[in-house]
XYZ file of C-alpha atoms in Angstrom:
689
model
C -53.835 -31.615 -90.995
C -51.475 -29.764 -88.676
C -49.648 -26.554 -89.470
C -46.407 -28.181 -88.315
C -46.742 -30.937 -90.899
C -47.363 -28.501 -93.747
C -44.398 -26.443 -92.696
C -42.321 -29.584 -92.683
C -43.323 -30.323 -96.281
C -41.115 -27.451 -97.382
C -38.558 -27.816 -94.605
C -35.485 -29.514 -96.033
C -34.552 -30.989 -92.660
C -37.811 -32.918 -92.442
C -38.144 -33.963 -96.082
C -36.215 -37.251 -96.057
C -38.181 -38.562 -93.104
C -41.547 -37.513 -94.577
C -40.680 -38.961 -97.956
C -39.831 -42.330 -96.465
C -42.966 -42.337 -94.338
C -45.210 -41.574 -97.326
C -44.681 -45.104 -98.639
C -45.946 -46.566 -95.388
C -49.210 -44.603 -95.290
C -51.870 -46.634 -93.473
C -54.482 -44.339 -91.921
C -56.587 -41.771 -93.833
C -54.542 -39.048 -92.151
C -51.309 -40.695 -93.275
C -52.612 -41.027 -96.823
C -53.641 -37.371 -96.864
C -50.181 -36.413 -95.670
C -48.522 -38.593 -98.294
C -50.654 -37.015 -101.018
C -49.672 -33.555 -99.813
C -46.004 -34.521 -100.014
C -46.527 -35.584 -103.616
C -48.463 -32.394 -104.389
C -45.657 -30.312 -102.952
C -43.187 -32.214 -105.106
C -45.311 -31.403 -108.152
C -45.852 -27.761 -107.176
C -42.970 -26.595 -109.349
C -44.830 -27.481 -112.537
C -48.016 -25.440 -112.187
C -48.210 -21.698 -111.465
C -50.946 -21.944 -108.853
C -50.091 -25.181 -107.049
C -48.385 -23.581 -104.056
C -51.187 -21.062 -103.724
C -53.797 -23.821 -104.084
C -52.102 -25.889 -101.391
C -52.029 -22.903 -99.068
C -55.635 -21.883 -99.787
C -56.923 -25.440 -99.437
C -55.402 -25.802 -95.990
C -55.592 -22.150 -94.930
C -51.883 -21.953 -94.371
C -50.022 -19.424 -96.490
C -47.329 -18.937 -93.857
C -47.030 -22.690 -93.448
C -45.551 -22.977 -96.923
C -42.596 -20.840 -96.008
C -44.351 -17.706 -97.257
C -43.754 -18.902 -100.815
C -47.381 -19.341 -101.848
C -48.758 -16.668 -104.118
C -45.331 -15.133 -104.732
C -43.941 -17.511 -107.354
C -44.654 -17.064 -111.061
C -43.453 -19.845 -113.317
C -42.315 -19.364 -116.870
C -42.972 -23.035 -117.362
C -41.574 -25.146 -120.181
C -44.789 -27.221 -119.916
C -47.705 -24.753 -119.505
C -50.427 -26.614 -121.407
C -50.241 -29.525 -123.799
C -51.120 -32.174 -121.230
C -54.817 -32.617 -121.960
C -55.575 -35.712 -119.900
C -54.063 -37.738 -117.087
C -55.081 -41.158 -115.808
C -53.908 -43.376 -112.996
C -52.308 -40.642 -110.877
C -54.295 -41.644 -107.808
C -53.323 -45.299 -108.201
C -49.558 -45.399 -107.540
C -47.972 -48.078 -109.706
C -44.563 -49.034 -111.012
C -43.348 -47.034 -114.024
C -45.119 -47.693 -117.322
C -42.434 -49.058 -119.649
C -44.534 -50.383 -122.554
C -47.423 -48.664 -124.325
C -49.350 -49.075 -127.586
C -52.585 -48.013 -129.244
C -55.339 -50.568 -129.820
C -57.632 -49.370 -132.611
C -61.278 -50.387 -132.821
C -63.615 -49.490 -135.696
C -64.218 -45.873 -134.670
C -62.337 -45.337 -131.401
C -58.936 -46.138 -129.949
C -57.802 -47.571 -126.683
C -54.392 -47.589 -125.040
C -52.635 -50.618 -123.572
C -49.946 -50.130 -120.918
C -47.601 -52.469 -119.107
C -44.988 -51.956 -116.415
C -42.650 -54.597 -117.759
C -43.268 -56.799 -114.724
C -45.405 -59.840 -115.427
C -47.152 -59.774 -112.070
C -48.497 -56.251 -112.736
C -50.414 -57.349 -115.830
C -51.544 -55.151 -118.710
C -54.046 -52.309 -118.407
C -56.273 -51.146 -121.250
C -57.610 -47.582 -121.144
C -60.144 -45.598 -123.124
C -59.546 -41.824 -123.179
C -62.181 -40.167 -121.046
C -62.548 -43.082 -118.620
C -60.879 -42.515 -115.258
C -60.256 -46.219 -114.662
C -58.856 -48.964 -116.894
C -61.613 -50.511 -119.018
C -59.881 -53.907 -118.930
C -57.026 -55.514 -117.067
C -55.101 -58.613 -118.120
C -54.049 -59.656 -114.669
C -51.123 -61.999 -115.273
C -48.845 -62.701 -118.182
C -46.531 -65.107 -116.374
C -43.342 -63.221 -117.169
C -42.023 -59.712 -117.796
C -43.467 -57.848 -120.790
C -40.682 -56.855 -123.181
C -42.825 -55.568 -126.067
C -46.434 -54.604 -126.725
C -48.388 -53.798 -129.902
C -51.931 -53.614 -131.253
C -53.137 -55.182 -134.530
C -56.161 -54.969 -136.844
C -57.053 -57.928 -139.019
C -60.325 -59.057 -140.578
C -62.185 -56.170 -138.900
C -61.096 -57.396 -135.447
C -58.737 -55.863 -132.877
C -55.889 -57.764 -131.251
C -53.289 -57.041 -128.574
C -49.926 -58.828 -128.618
C -47.341 -59.000 -125.847
C -43.799 -60.353 -126.147
C -42.313 -61.824 -122.977
C -38.833 -62.277 -121.637
C -39.203 -66.081 -121.630
C -39.779 -66.082 -125.415
C -43.554 -66.478 -125.437
C -45.751 -64.299 -127.639
C -49.292 -63.850 -126.304
C -52.152 -62.519 -128.453
C -55.621 -61.545 -127.192
C -58.667 -60.559 -129.251
C -60.321 -57.422 -127.901
C -63.835 -56.152 -128.525
C -65.883 -53.253 -127.253
C -68.611 -54.133 -124.756
C -70.367 -50.840 -124.027
C -67.848 -48.665 -122.228
C -65.662 -51.638 -121.394
C -63.329 -53.835 -123.425
C -63.808 -57.598 -123.408
C -60.659 -59.701 -123.585
C -60.978 -62.885 -125.615
C -59.118 -66.182 -125.252
C -55.350 -66.131 -125.360
C -53.308 -67.347 -128.320
C -49.761 -68.375 -127.460
C -46.696 -68.813 -129.661
C -43.024 -69.362 -128.766
C -40.200 -67.330 -130.309
C -37.616 -69.491 -128.550
C -35.592 -66.533 -127.256
C -36.360 -63.383 -125.318
C -38.747 -61.065 -127.223
C -37.057 -57.664 -127.474
C -39.175 -55.762 -130.038
C -42.558 -55.990 -131.733
C -44.749 -54.121 -134.220
C -47.748 -54.518 -136.520
C -46.828 -54.910 -140.202
C -49.696 -53.935 -142.559
C -50.416 -56.342 -145.382
C -53.088 -56.983 -148.036
C -55.215 -59.113 -145.701
C -54.618 -57.214 -142.474
C -51.841 -56.630 -139.970
C -49.220 -59.261 -139.350
C -47.287 -59.495 -136.112
C -43.522 -58.922 -136.429
C -41.422 -60.034 -133.447
C -37.719 -59.399 -132.924
C -35.665 -61.553 -130.610
C -32.496 -61.577 -128.570
C -30.836 -63.694 -131.286
C -31.278 -61.014 -133.981
C -34.019 -62.857 -135.907
C -37.423 -61.533 -136.929
C -40.482 -63.815 -136.984
C -43.821 -63.009 -138.641
C -47.252 -64.369 -137.681
C -50.784 -63.614 -138.742
C -53.168 -62.385 -136.076
C -54.577 -65.917 -136.015
C -51.159 -67.308 -135.133
C -50.194 -68.718 -138.542
C -46.481 -68.478 -139.299
C -45.876 -65.946 -142.095
C -42.103 -66.085 -142.486
C -38.953 -64.950 -140.754
C -35.360 -63.929 -141.394
C -32.057 -63.085 -139.683
C -31.955 -59.304 -139.309
C -28.980 -58.470 -137.078
C -25.818 -59.831 -135.558
C -27.170 -58.996 -132.093
C -30.528 -58.448 -130.454
C -33.277 -56.644 -132.369
C -33.738 -53.595 -130.141
C -36.526 -51.755 -132.009
C -38.734 -52.169 -135.059
C -41.422 -50.284 -136.991
C -43.515 -50.699 -140.147
C -42.524 -48.507 -143.106
C -45.735 -48.563 -145.081
C -47.207 -51.824 -146.346
C -44.867 -54.820 -146.457
C -41.720 -52.931 -145.439
C -40.128 -53.271 -142.021
C -37.443 -51.193 -140.276
C -35.313 -52.817 -137.589
C -32.551 -51.653 -135.260
C -30.023 -54.072 -133.850
C -27.323 -54.289 -131.249
C -24.888 -54.483 -134.197
C -25.358 -50.693 -134.609
C -27.343 -50.883 -137.842
C -30.736 -49.578 -138.937
C -32.060 -51.793 -141.744
C -35.091 -51.726 -144.068
C -36.542 -55.072 -145.209
C -39.157 -56.424 -147.533
C -41.488 -57.817 -144.910
C -42.795 -60.640 -147.102
C -39.518 -62.065 -148.397
C -37.031 -60.827 -145.801
C -34.936 -59.250 -148.573
C -32.786 -56.342 -147.330
C -33.654 -53.021 -148.966
C -31.241 -50.510 -147.382
C -29.287 -49.874 -144.202
C -27.686 -47.096 -142.198
C -25.052 -47.222 -139.456
C -26.249 -45.866 -136.111
C -25.012 -45.956 -132.526
C -27.049 -46.585 -129.398
C -30.517 -46.107 -130.910
C -33.093 -45.665 -128.135
C -36.313 -45.207 -130.135
C -37.639 -45.731 -133.664
C -40.656 -44.877 -135.817
C -41.421 -44.675 -139.561
C -43.984 -43.114 -141.905
C -44.331 -42.217 -145.618
C -40.833 -43.385 -146.552
C -39.171 -41.624 -143.603
C -37.434 -43.329 -140.689
C -36.830 -41.422 -137.439
C -34.639 -42.712 -134.653
C -33.230 -41.233 -131.454
C -29.706 -41.619 -130.120
C -28.237 -39.795 -127.108
C -28.260 -36.092 -127.969
C -29.623 -36.506 -131.514
C -32.787 -37.327 -133.456
C -32.051 -38.529 -137.002
C -34.491 -38.434 -139.944
C -33.645 -40.729 -142.854
C -35.575 -40.509 -146.130
C -34.994 -44.024 -147.392
C -35.640 -43.552 -151.125
C -33.387 -40.501 -151.518
C -30.873 -41.262 -148.798
C -31.348 -37.769 -147.331
C -30.311 -37.577 -143.663
C -31.098 -34.755 -141.231
C -30.152 -34.490 -137.580
C -31.597 -32.377 -134.775
C -30.148 -31.840 -131.284
C -32.102 -33.623 -128.584
C -32.343 -34.218 -124.881
C -32.872 -37.778 -123.641
C -35.569 -39.495 -125.737
C -37.191 -42.843 -124.962
C -39.871 -42.870 -127.684
C -40.636 -41.245 -131.033
C -43.852 -41.360 -133.042
C -45.537 -39.893 -136.130
C -48.550 -37.686 -135.308
C -50.764 -36.428 -138.193
C -51.617 -32.788 -137.545
C -52.926 -29.927 -139.700
C -52.428 -31.660 -143.019
C -48.885 -32.760 -142.237
C -47.145 -35.261 -139.992
C -45.294 -34.124 -136.880
C -42.520 -36.082 -135.233
C -43.320 -36.503 -131.542
C -40.589 -37.297 -129.036
C -40.932 -38.191 -125.369
C -38.493 -38.644 -122.516
C -37.015 -35.748 -120.579
C -39.522 -33.632 -122.446
C -42.523 -33.953 -124.739
C -42.153 -32.094 -128.018
C -43.599 -32.079 -131.536
C -41.338 -31.205 -134.467
C -42.028 -30.385 -138.111
C -39.767 -32.930 -139.821
C -39.484 -30.785 -142.962
C -38.467 -27.417 -141.579
C -37.270 -28.708 -138.217
C -39.308 -26.204 -136.187
C -40.724 -27.316 -132.859
C -44.449 -26.594 -132.616
C -44.893 -27.511 -128.966
C -42.637 -28.446 -126.071
C -43.272 -29.344 -122.474
C -40.606 -30.210 -119.946
C -41.265 -33.379 -117.989
C -40.087 -32.719 -114.411
C -37.547 -35.327 -113.464
C -36.346 -33.687 -110.274
C -37.461 -36.499 -108.008
C -35.925 -39.888 -108.691
C -38.676 -42.515 -108.948
C -41.669 -40.175 -108.624
C -41.923 -37.975 -111.674
C -43.601 -37.590 -115.054
C -40.566 -38.611 -117.090
C -41.966 -40.475 -120.105
C -40.670 -44.040 -120.295
C -42.749 -44.919 -123.381
C -45.075 -43.171 -125.829
C -47.297 -43.811 -128.844
C -49.765 -41.855 -131.041
C -53.455 -42.534 -130.384
C -56.722 -41.375 -132.041
C -59.069 -39.447 -129.725
C -62.237 -37.712 -130.969
C -60.924 -37.176 -134.465
C -57.512 -35.963 -133.314
C -54.220 -37.779 -132.926
C -52.616 -37.239 -129.516
C -49.435 -38.543 -127.973
C -50.004 -41.000 -125.128
C -47.116 -41.290 -122.670
C -46.482 -43.892 -120.012
C -44.689 -42.238 -117.134
C -42.339 -43.113 -114.339
C -44.989 -42.376 -111.706
C -47.230 -45.116 -113.168
C -49.661 -42.657 -114.784
C -50.851 -42.367 -118.380
C -50.778 -38.848 -119.873
C -52.039 -37.497 -123.201
C -50.514 -34.529 -125.049
C -52.100 -32.518 -127.870
C -49.796 -30.731 -130.366
C -52.483 -28.065 -130.833
C -52.177 -27.053 -127.186
C -48.460 -26.338 -127.309
C -46.367 -23.201 -127.280
C -43.412 -22.341 -129.515
C -40.263 -23.981 -128.233
C -36.650 -23.918 -129.331
C -35.985 -27.622 -129.271
C -35.883 -30.679 -127.140
C -35.043 -29.378 -123.710
C -36.484 -27.084 -121.076
C -33.185 -27.094 -119.186
C -31.782 -23.617 -118.517
C -28.000 -23.865 -118.164
C -27.221 -20.184 -118.702
C -29.154 -16.999 -117.952
C -29.000 -13.262 -118.555
C -31.444 -10.351 -118.639
C -32.365 -8.363 -121.743
C -34.311 -5.096 -121.581
C -36.651 -4.439 -124.518
C -38.453 -1.076 -124.432
C -37.795 -0.931 -120.681
C -39.394 -4.339 -120.162
C -37.192 -7.096 -118.697
C -36.868 -10.448 -120.444
C -35.036 -13.496 -119.171
C -32.806 -15.132 -121.768
C -32.063 -18.791 -121.010
C -29.834 -21.154 -122.984
C -29.562 -24.928 -122.832
C -29.438 -28.046 -125.017
C -32.320 -26.800 -127.178
C -31.048 -23.292 -127.923
C -32.191 -19.881 -126.684
C -35.520 -19.090 -125.038
C -36.945 -15.701 -124.090
C -39.293 -15.261 -121.127
C -41.268 -12.174 -120.178
C -40.223 -11.688 -116.550
C -43.485 -9.981 -115.584
C -45.942 -12.467 -117.119
C -43.879 -15.663 -117.235
C -44.809 -16.214 -120.895
C -42.314 -17.555 -123.425
C -41.989 -14.828 -126.039
C -39.568 -16.385 -128.500
C -36.989 -19.057 -129.230
C -33.921 -19.554 -131.408
C -32.390 -22.923 -132.226
C -28.621 -23.341 -132.123
C -26.520 -25.956 -133.872
C -24.970 -27.044 -130.561
C -25.958 -26.820 -126.932
C -25.163 -23.554 -125.169
C -24.282 -23.406 -121.489
C -23.845 -19.676 -120.851
C -25.074 -16.387 -122.321
C -24.491 -12.658 -121.875
C -25.766 -9.397 -123.386
C -23.326 -7.506 -125.633
C -24.354 -3.826 -126.060
C -23.033 -2.396 -129.345
C -23.643 0.940 -131.073
C -27.109 0.769 -132.602
C -27.782 -2.885 -131.725
C -27.668 -5.439 -128.937
C -26.415 -8.986 -129.401
C -26.288 -12.093 -127.254
C -23.087 -14.108 -126.859
C -23.824 -17.827 -126.436
C -21.043 -20.085 -125.165
C -20.828 -23.641 -126.516
C -18.369 -26.512 -126.253
C -16.635 -25.698 -129.554
C -17.636 -22.164 -130.489
C -18.985 -18.780 -129.466
C -22.132 -17.667 -131.287
C -23.395 -14.106 -131.551
C -27.185 -13.983 -131.791
C -29.389 -11.047 -132.784
C -32.450 -11.402 -130.503
C -34.526 -9.061 -132.673
C -33.860 -10.922 -135.920
C -33.965 -14.306 -134.178
C -30.828 -15.493 -135.928
C -27.162 -16.306 -135.409
C -25.170 -13.466 -136.992
C -21.671 -14.803 -136.387
C -19.958 -17.960 -135.215
C -16.403 -17.949 -133.839
C -14.484 -21.159 -133.301
C -13.000 -21.983 -129.904
C -14.064 -23.764 -126.707
C -16.031 -21.508 -124.384
C -17.190 -22.267 -120.876
C -18.511 -19.019 -119.379
C -18.888 -15.592 -121.027
C -19.348 -11.977 -119.985
C -19.289 -8.579 -121.657
C -16.418 -6.266 -120.668
C -15.660 -2.750 -121.928
C -12.201 -2.321 -123.480
C -11.187 1.121 -124.781
C -14.827 2.192 -124.931
C -16.082 -0.869 -126.837
C -17.999 -3.864 -125.547
C -15.982 -7.056 -125.972
C -16.828 -10.659 -125.075
C -14.568 -12.385 -122.559
C -14.705 -16.158 -122.243
C -13.162 -18.960 -120.223
C -12.679 -22.480 -121.545
C -12.054 -26.107 -120.753
C -8.701 -25.731 -122.562
C -7.463 -23.440 -119.746
C -7.645 -20.224 -121.783
C -9.207 -16.829 -121.234
C -10.086 -15.192 -124.559
C -11.232 -11.758 -125.618
C -13.526 -11.670 -128.672
C -14.316 -8.617 -130.790
C -18.038 -8.821 -131.714
C -17.553 -6.419 -134.639
C -14.233 -7.306 -136.287
C -13.862 -10.553 -138.231
C -10.965 -11.856 -136.156
C -10.329 -14.825 -133.842
C -10.455 -14.417 -130.095
C -7.321 -12.971 -128.497
C -5.870 -15.214 -125.779
C -5.276 -13.332 -122.517
C -4.251 -16.341 -120.450
C -3.357 -19.991 -120.949
C -3.232 -22.396 -118.026
C -3.003 -26.111 -117.410
C -6.467 -26.450 -115.865
C -9.915 -25.291 -117.093
C -10.943 -21.729 -116.398
C -14.500 -21.140 -115.288
C -16.319 -18.174 -113.715
C -15.560 -14.609 -114.803
C -17.063 -11.131 -114.507
C -16.223 -7.476 -115.264
C -14.859 -5.439 -112.327
C -15.318 -1.618 -112.396
C -12.217 0.152 -111.079
C -11.202 3.809 -111.319
C -13.399 4.601 -114.318
C -12.604 1.486 -116.381
C -13.397 -2.192 -116.352
C -11.020 -4.951 -115.308
C -11.709 -8.658 -115.706
C -11.863 -11.220 -112.887
C -11.666 -14.912 -113.726
C -11.269 -18.174 -111.818
C -8.302 -20.426 -112.440
C -7.599 -23.506 -110.322
C -7.401 -22.412 -106.650
C -7.318 -18.660 -107.173
C -9.065 -15.745 -108.811
C -7.083 -13.317 -110.969
C -7.983 -9.703 -111.799
C -6.403 -8.479 -115.035
C -6.548 -5.531 -117.411
C -8.368 -6.941 -120.481
C -6.707 -4.459 -122.837
C -3.154 -5.490 -121.920
C -3.472 -8.730 -119.968
C -1.536 -7.185 -117.042
C -2.216 -8.786 -113.662
C -3.655 -6.405 -111.037
C -4.554 -8.762 -108.182
C -4.516 -12.375 -107.072
C -7.318 -13.459 -104.731
C -6.475 -16.336 -102.430
C -8.454 -19.341 -101.134
C -10.976 -19.656 -103.927
C -11.067 -21.266 -107.338
C -14.471 -19.779 -107.982
C -17.492 -21.636 -109.300
C -19.231 -18.249 -109.547
C -18.102 -14.598 -109.412
C -20.176 -11.450 -108.977
C -19.376 -7.757 -108.308
C -21.560 -5.535 -106.136
C -21.299 -2.298 -104.170
C -21.588 -2.492 -100.388
C -21.106 0.459 -98.023
C -19.562 2.441 -100.864
C -16.951 -0.241 -101.616
C -16.697 -2.402 -104.727
C -16.854 -5.991 -103.537
C -16.235 -9.252 -105.386
C -18.155 -12.361 -104.259
C -16.891 -15.809 -105.174
C -18.347 -19.280 -104.585
C -15.546 -21.873 -104.226
C -15.116 -24.886 -106.539
C -14.200 -27.190 -103.704
C -16.961 -27.085 -101.134
C -17.153 -28.802 -97.755
C -20.613 -28.890 -96.081
C -20.542 -26.435 -93.206
C -17.423 -24.747 -94.577
C -17.102 -21.422 -96.428
C -19.727 -21.139 -99.160
C -19.073 -17.588 -100.418
C -15.934 -15.425 -100.087
C -15.981 -11.609 -100.235
C -13.046 -9.442 -101.298
C -12.636 -5.664 -101.253
C -11.458 -5.005 -104.828
C -9.494 -1.799 -104.120
C -7.755 -3.357 -101.122
C -6.924 -6.517 -103.065
C -5.324 -4.527 -105.905
C -3.111 -2.712 -103.389
C -1.871 -5.989 -101.897
C 1.646 -7.078 -102.857
C 0.751 -10.766 -102.644
C -2.412 -12.890 -102.703
C -5.338 -11.080 -101.061
C -7.354 -12.900 -98.404
C -11.164 -12.516 -98.224
C -12.495 -9.768 -95.969
C -15.573 -11.861 -95.115
C -16.867 -15.402 -95.598
C -20.423 -16.711 -95.626
C -20.778 -19.917 -93.635
C -23.345 -22.410 -92.396
C -24.349 -23.708 -95.841
C -24.644 -27.421 -96.656
C -24.647 -27.286 -100.476
C -22.380 -25.792 -103.146
C -23.338 -22.506 -104.817
C -23.698 -22.588 -108.621
C -24.211 -18.855 -109.178
C -24.455 -15.562 -107.295
C -26.057 -12.171 -107.821
C -26.717 -9.059 -105.704
C -30.321 -8.079 -105.048
C -31.714 -4.964 -103.370
C -34.329 -5.653 -100.710
C -35.797 -3.011 -98.383
C -32.804 -0.730 -98.800
C -30.219 -3.465 -98.193
C -27.917 -5.218 -100.642
C -28.168 -8.980 -100.254
C -26.425 -11.805 -102.084
C -28.567 -14.508 -103.703
C -26.947 -17.911 -104.222
C -28.466 -20.842 -106.114
C -27.636 -24.488 -105.512
C -27.919 -27.904 -107.224
C -30.244 -29.120 -104.488
C -34.000 -29.651 -104.585
C -34.616 -28.783 -100.936
C -32.254 -25.800 -100.630
C -32.402 -24.275 -104.101
C -31.958 -20.591 -103.310
C -30.271 -18.839 -100.358
C -30.210 -15.164 -99.425
C -27.224 -13.765 -97.517
C -26.793 -10.460 -95.700
C -23.101 -9.413 -95.821
C -23.612 -7.841 -92.395
C -24.586 -11.232 -90.920
C -22.427 -13.788 -92.760
C -22.671 -16.697 -90.328
C -25.858 -18.220 -91.821
C -28.290 -17.622 -94.691
C -30.970 -15.021 -94.097
C -33.536 -17.115 -96.019
C -33.645 -20.409 -97.890
C -36.123 -21.507 -100.569
C -36.864 -24.989 -101.974
C -37.878 -25.295 -105.630
C -37.713 -29.124 -105.736
C -35.094 -29.211 -108.495
C -31.542 -28.047 -109.083
C -30.833 -24.396 -109.914
C -28.151 -23.268 -112.372
C -28.133 -19.447 -112.596
C -29.715 -16.393 -110.944
C -30.240 -12.741 -111.934
C -32.081 -9.779 -110.377
C -34.112 -7.666 -112.844
C -35.347 -5.203 -110.212
C -35.261 -4.621 -106.421
C -36.871 -7.521 -104.551
C -37.126 -9.750 -107.643
C -35.034 -12.720 -108.746
C -35.072 -14.791 -111.922
C -33.715 -18.325 -111.412
C -32.696 -20.767 -114.153
C -33.617 -24.296 -113.103
C -33.053 -27.782 -114.427
C -36.429 -27.622 -116.171
C -37.344 -24.010 -116.783
C -37.168 -20.492 -115.382
C -38.858 -19.058 -112.293
C -39.456 -15.462 -111.202
C -39.505 -14.967 -107.423
C -40.817 -11.843 -105.682
C -38.967 -11.638 -102.375
C -41.631 -9.340 -100.897
């Protein structure tokens, strides 16, 4: 394998061509190259992958000098205990179920396409132990059944047929018996096993909203009209009770024998459903809902995108497992998350995003089996997890917190607040928030330090040492920063409502409005000037510098409605860097202003320098010291050019560029030569060397 090819793997200009060619791999050399492309795409998820790639091929420099210098504070460090089918590229797994034998379990998977068939796996075996080669039409639902001591697998098809196979163990393999076929008459949209006195019955939901019941032998066992639209999901709630979800936006509980309705709950756009011990769990966009049917108690938890939920017995209790953007296990009583792993979805069509999931028994434990978009089957163990704040590894906001002179990265996102040890990459704590946060800053107060977390409807002050929200203040907040006013740290915020507010973290008072405009305000930062701090904020196509104590305008900076603002000292001058909202590839990507000169200007101040030659927008900026020079780091929403370094003395092109194979949101520098970057699926620490 040539050095040039390996260099091209991390060269953004060559990536599109290499990616396209990987699907046409014919020779052993081509296949090896294609595999390396995929390994490089996956390198973001394991701490040693880049180093392993370099060591394997003897080419540290060929990976852009990145190998061995990246430490990941990964949202998915362990948890994944087994992986099957990775070396056999296949369409995404969209249907999955457990098939239980007397003392072991298997897993059945389907891609949804009839021509791909159904694979049956046994944990520990690297290859499928049985393959049902053709079903004749697309698989819309899949479930396993136990009846009369025998094991069955049922598949519901788009053409309305219901196929049932008897399965039996034959040594290490699974023998597939003759097929039993029934016709639902309409497209099969959902399916589950319904326990009964004489074994499991097969419950099938159709496009017409009806539910049909059959015994495993194919004998009709009843049916009823469940919904005014398609039955989109169903699950057994103990013996003889069935839960269904319909396109009519209702979750209903039925007596499975008579079809008598028991209870119902209104719900919108339910994506996944499971039930156990009188509890129903279902996932909608942004929320997982737990409904205790007998008492009517309803609890909701914030959530990233979820495609499947399941009940996993663990440690004497039952955990609620959710899969999709991320795999996580939640205590349904207290709400705490006992393990969370981000599923990297940075590469459309080739990723470990979980399309379907189900609990499965393996060696006396219950694991979560996930069918993934890359065609592989993965198993997750709740015992292997790490504490997590909730259902997302996304880091939308970032700041640095020093604890006993040790730097910690604080990241906020849909799941709350996470704390990473910058030096080790370990997650050291987490705090859940009632709503997603998209920015965070440190607020130093006399005798304590708080964090200000910006959310869509409120600003929350969090005590990182107590692990709790100490105050919530109502008002839309977009970005936040700490600014000193009359000797006290205050919180400044921008908002989608066009305001700039100043919040007192000590007094019980609403935020004071400094500015109200007709368009949203975004980036802001404190600006030191003549022994005090001013406040710079972006508004439409300009940046304003004001006195936060009075609101008086000191300067207007032209040509930039900033997506990001950052102050740094260069050649003894206080400089303000701004990344423009409106970005044209090849045009200005960062503007620099001399703060003192801008304040002296009578009218709008033009930039004194502009960084050019960039092809992607900058999401955030920060200064970083490297070998005695002050550089500007910029992060981008691009998987091939994720991080750029600029030298203000040479502004025509970036000094360096780094790919991290996913979008970046924020960047901070905890020490000279070190950067902490918040990414779409976690946080990375980069030693610039």
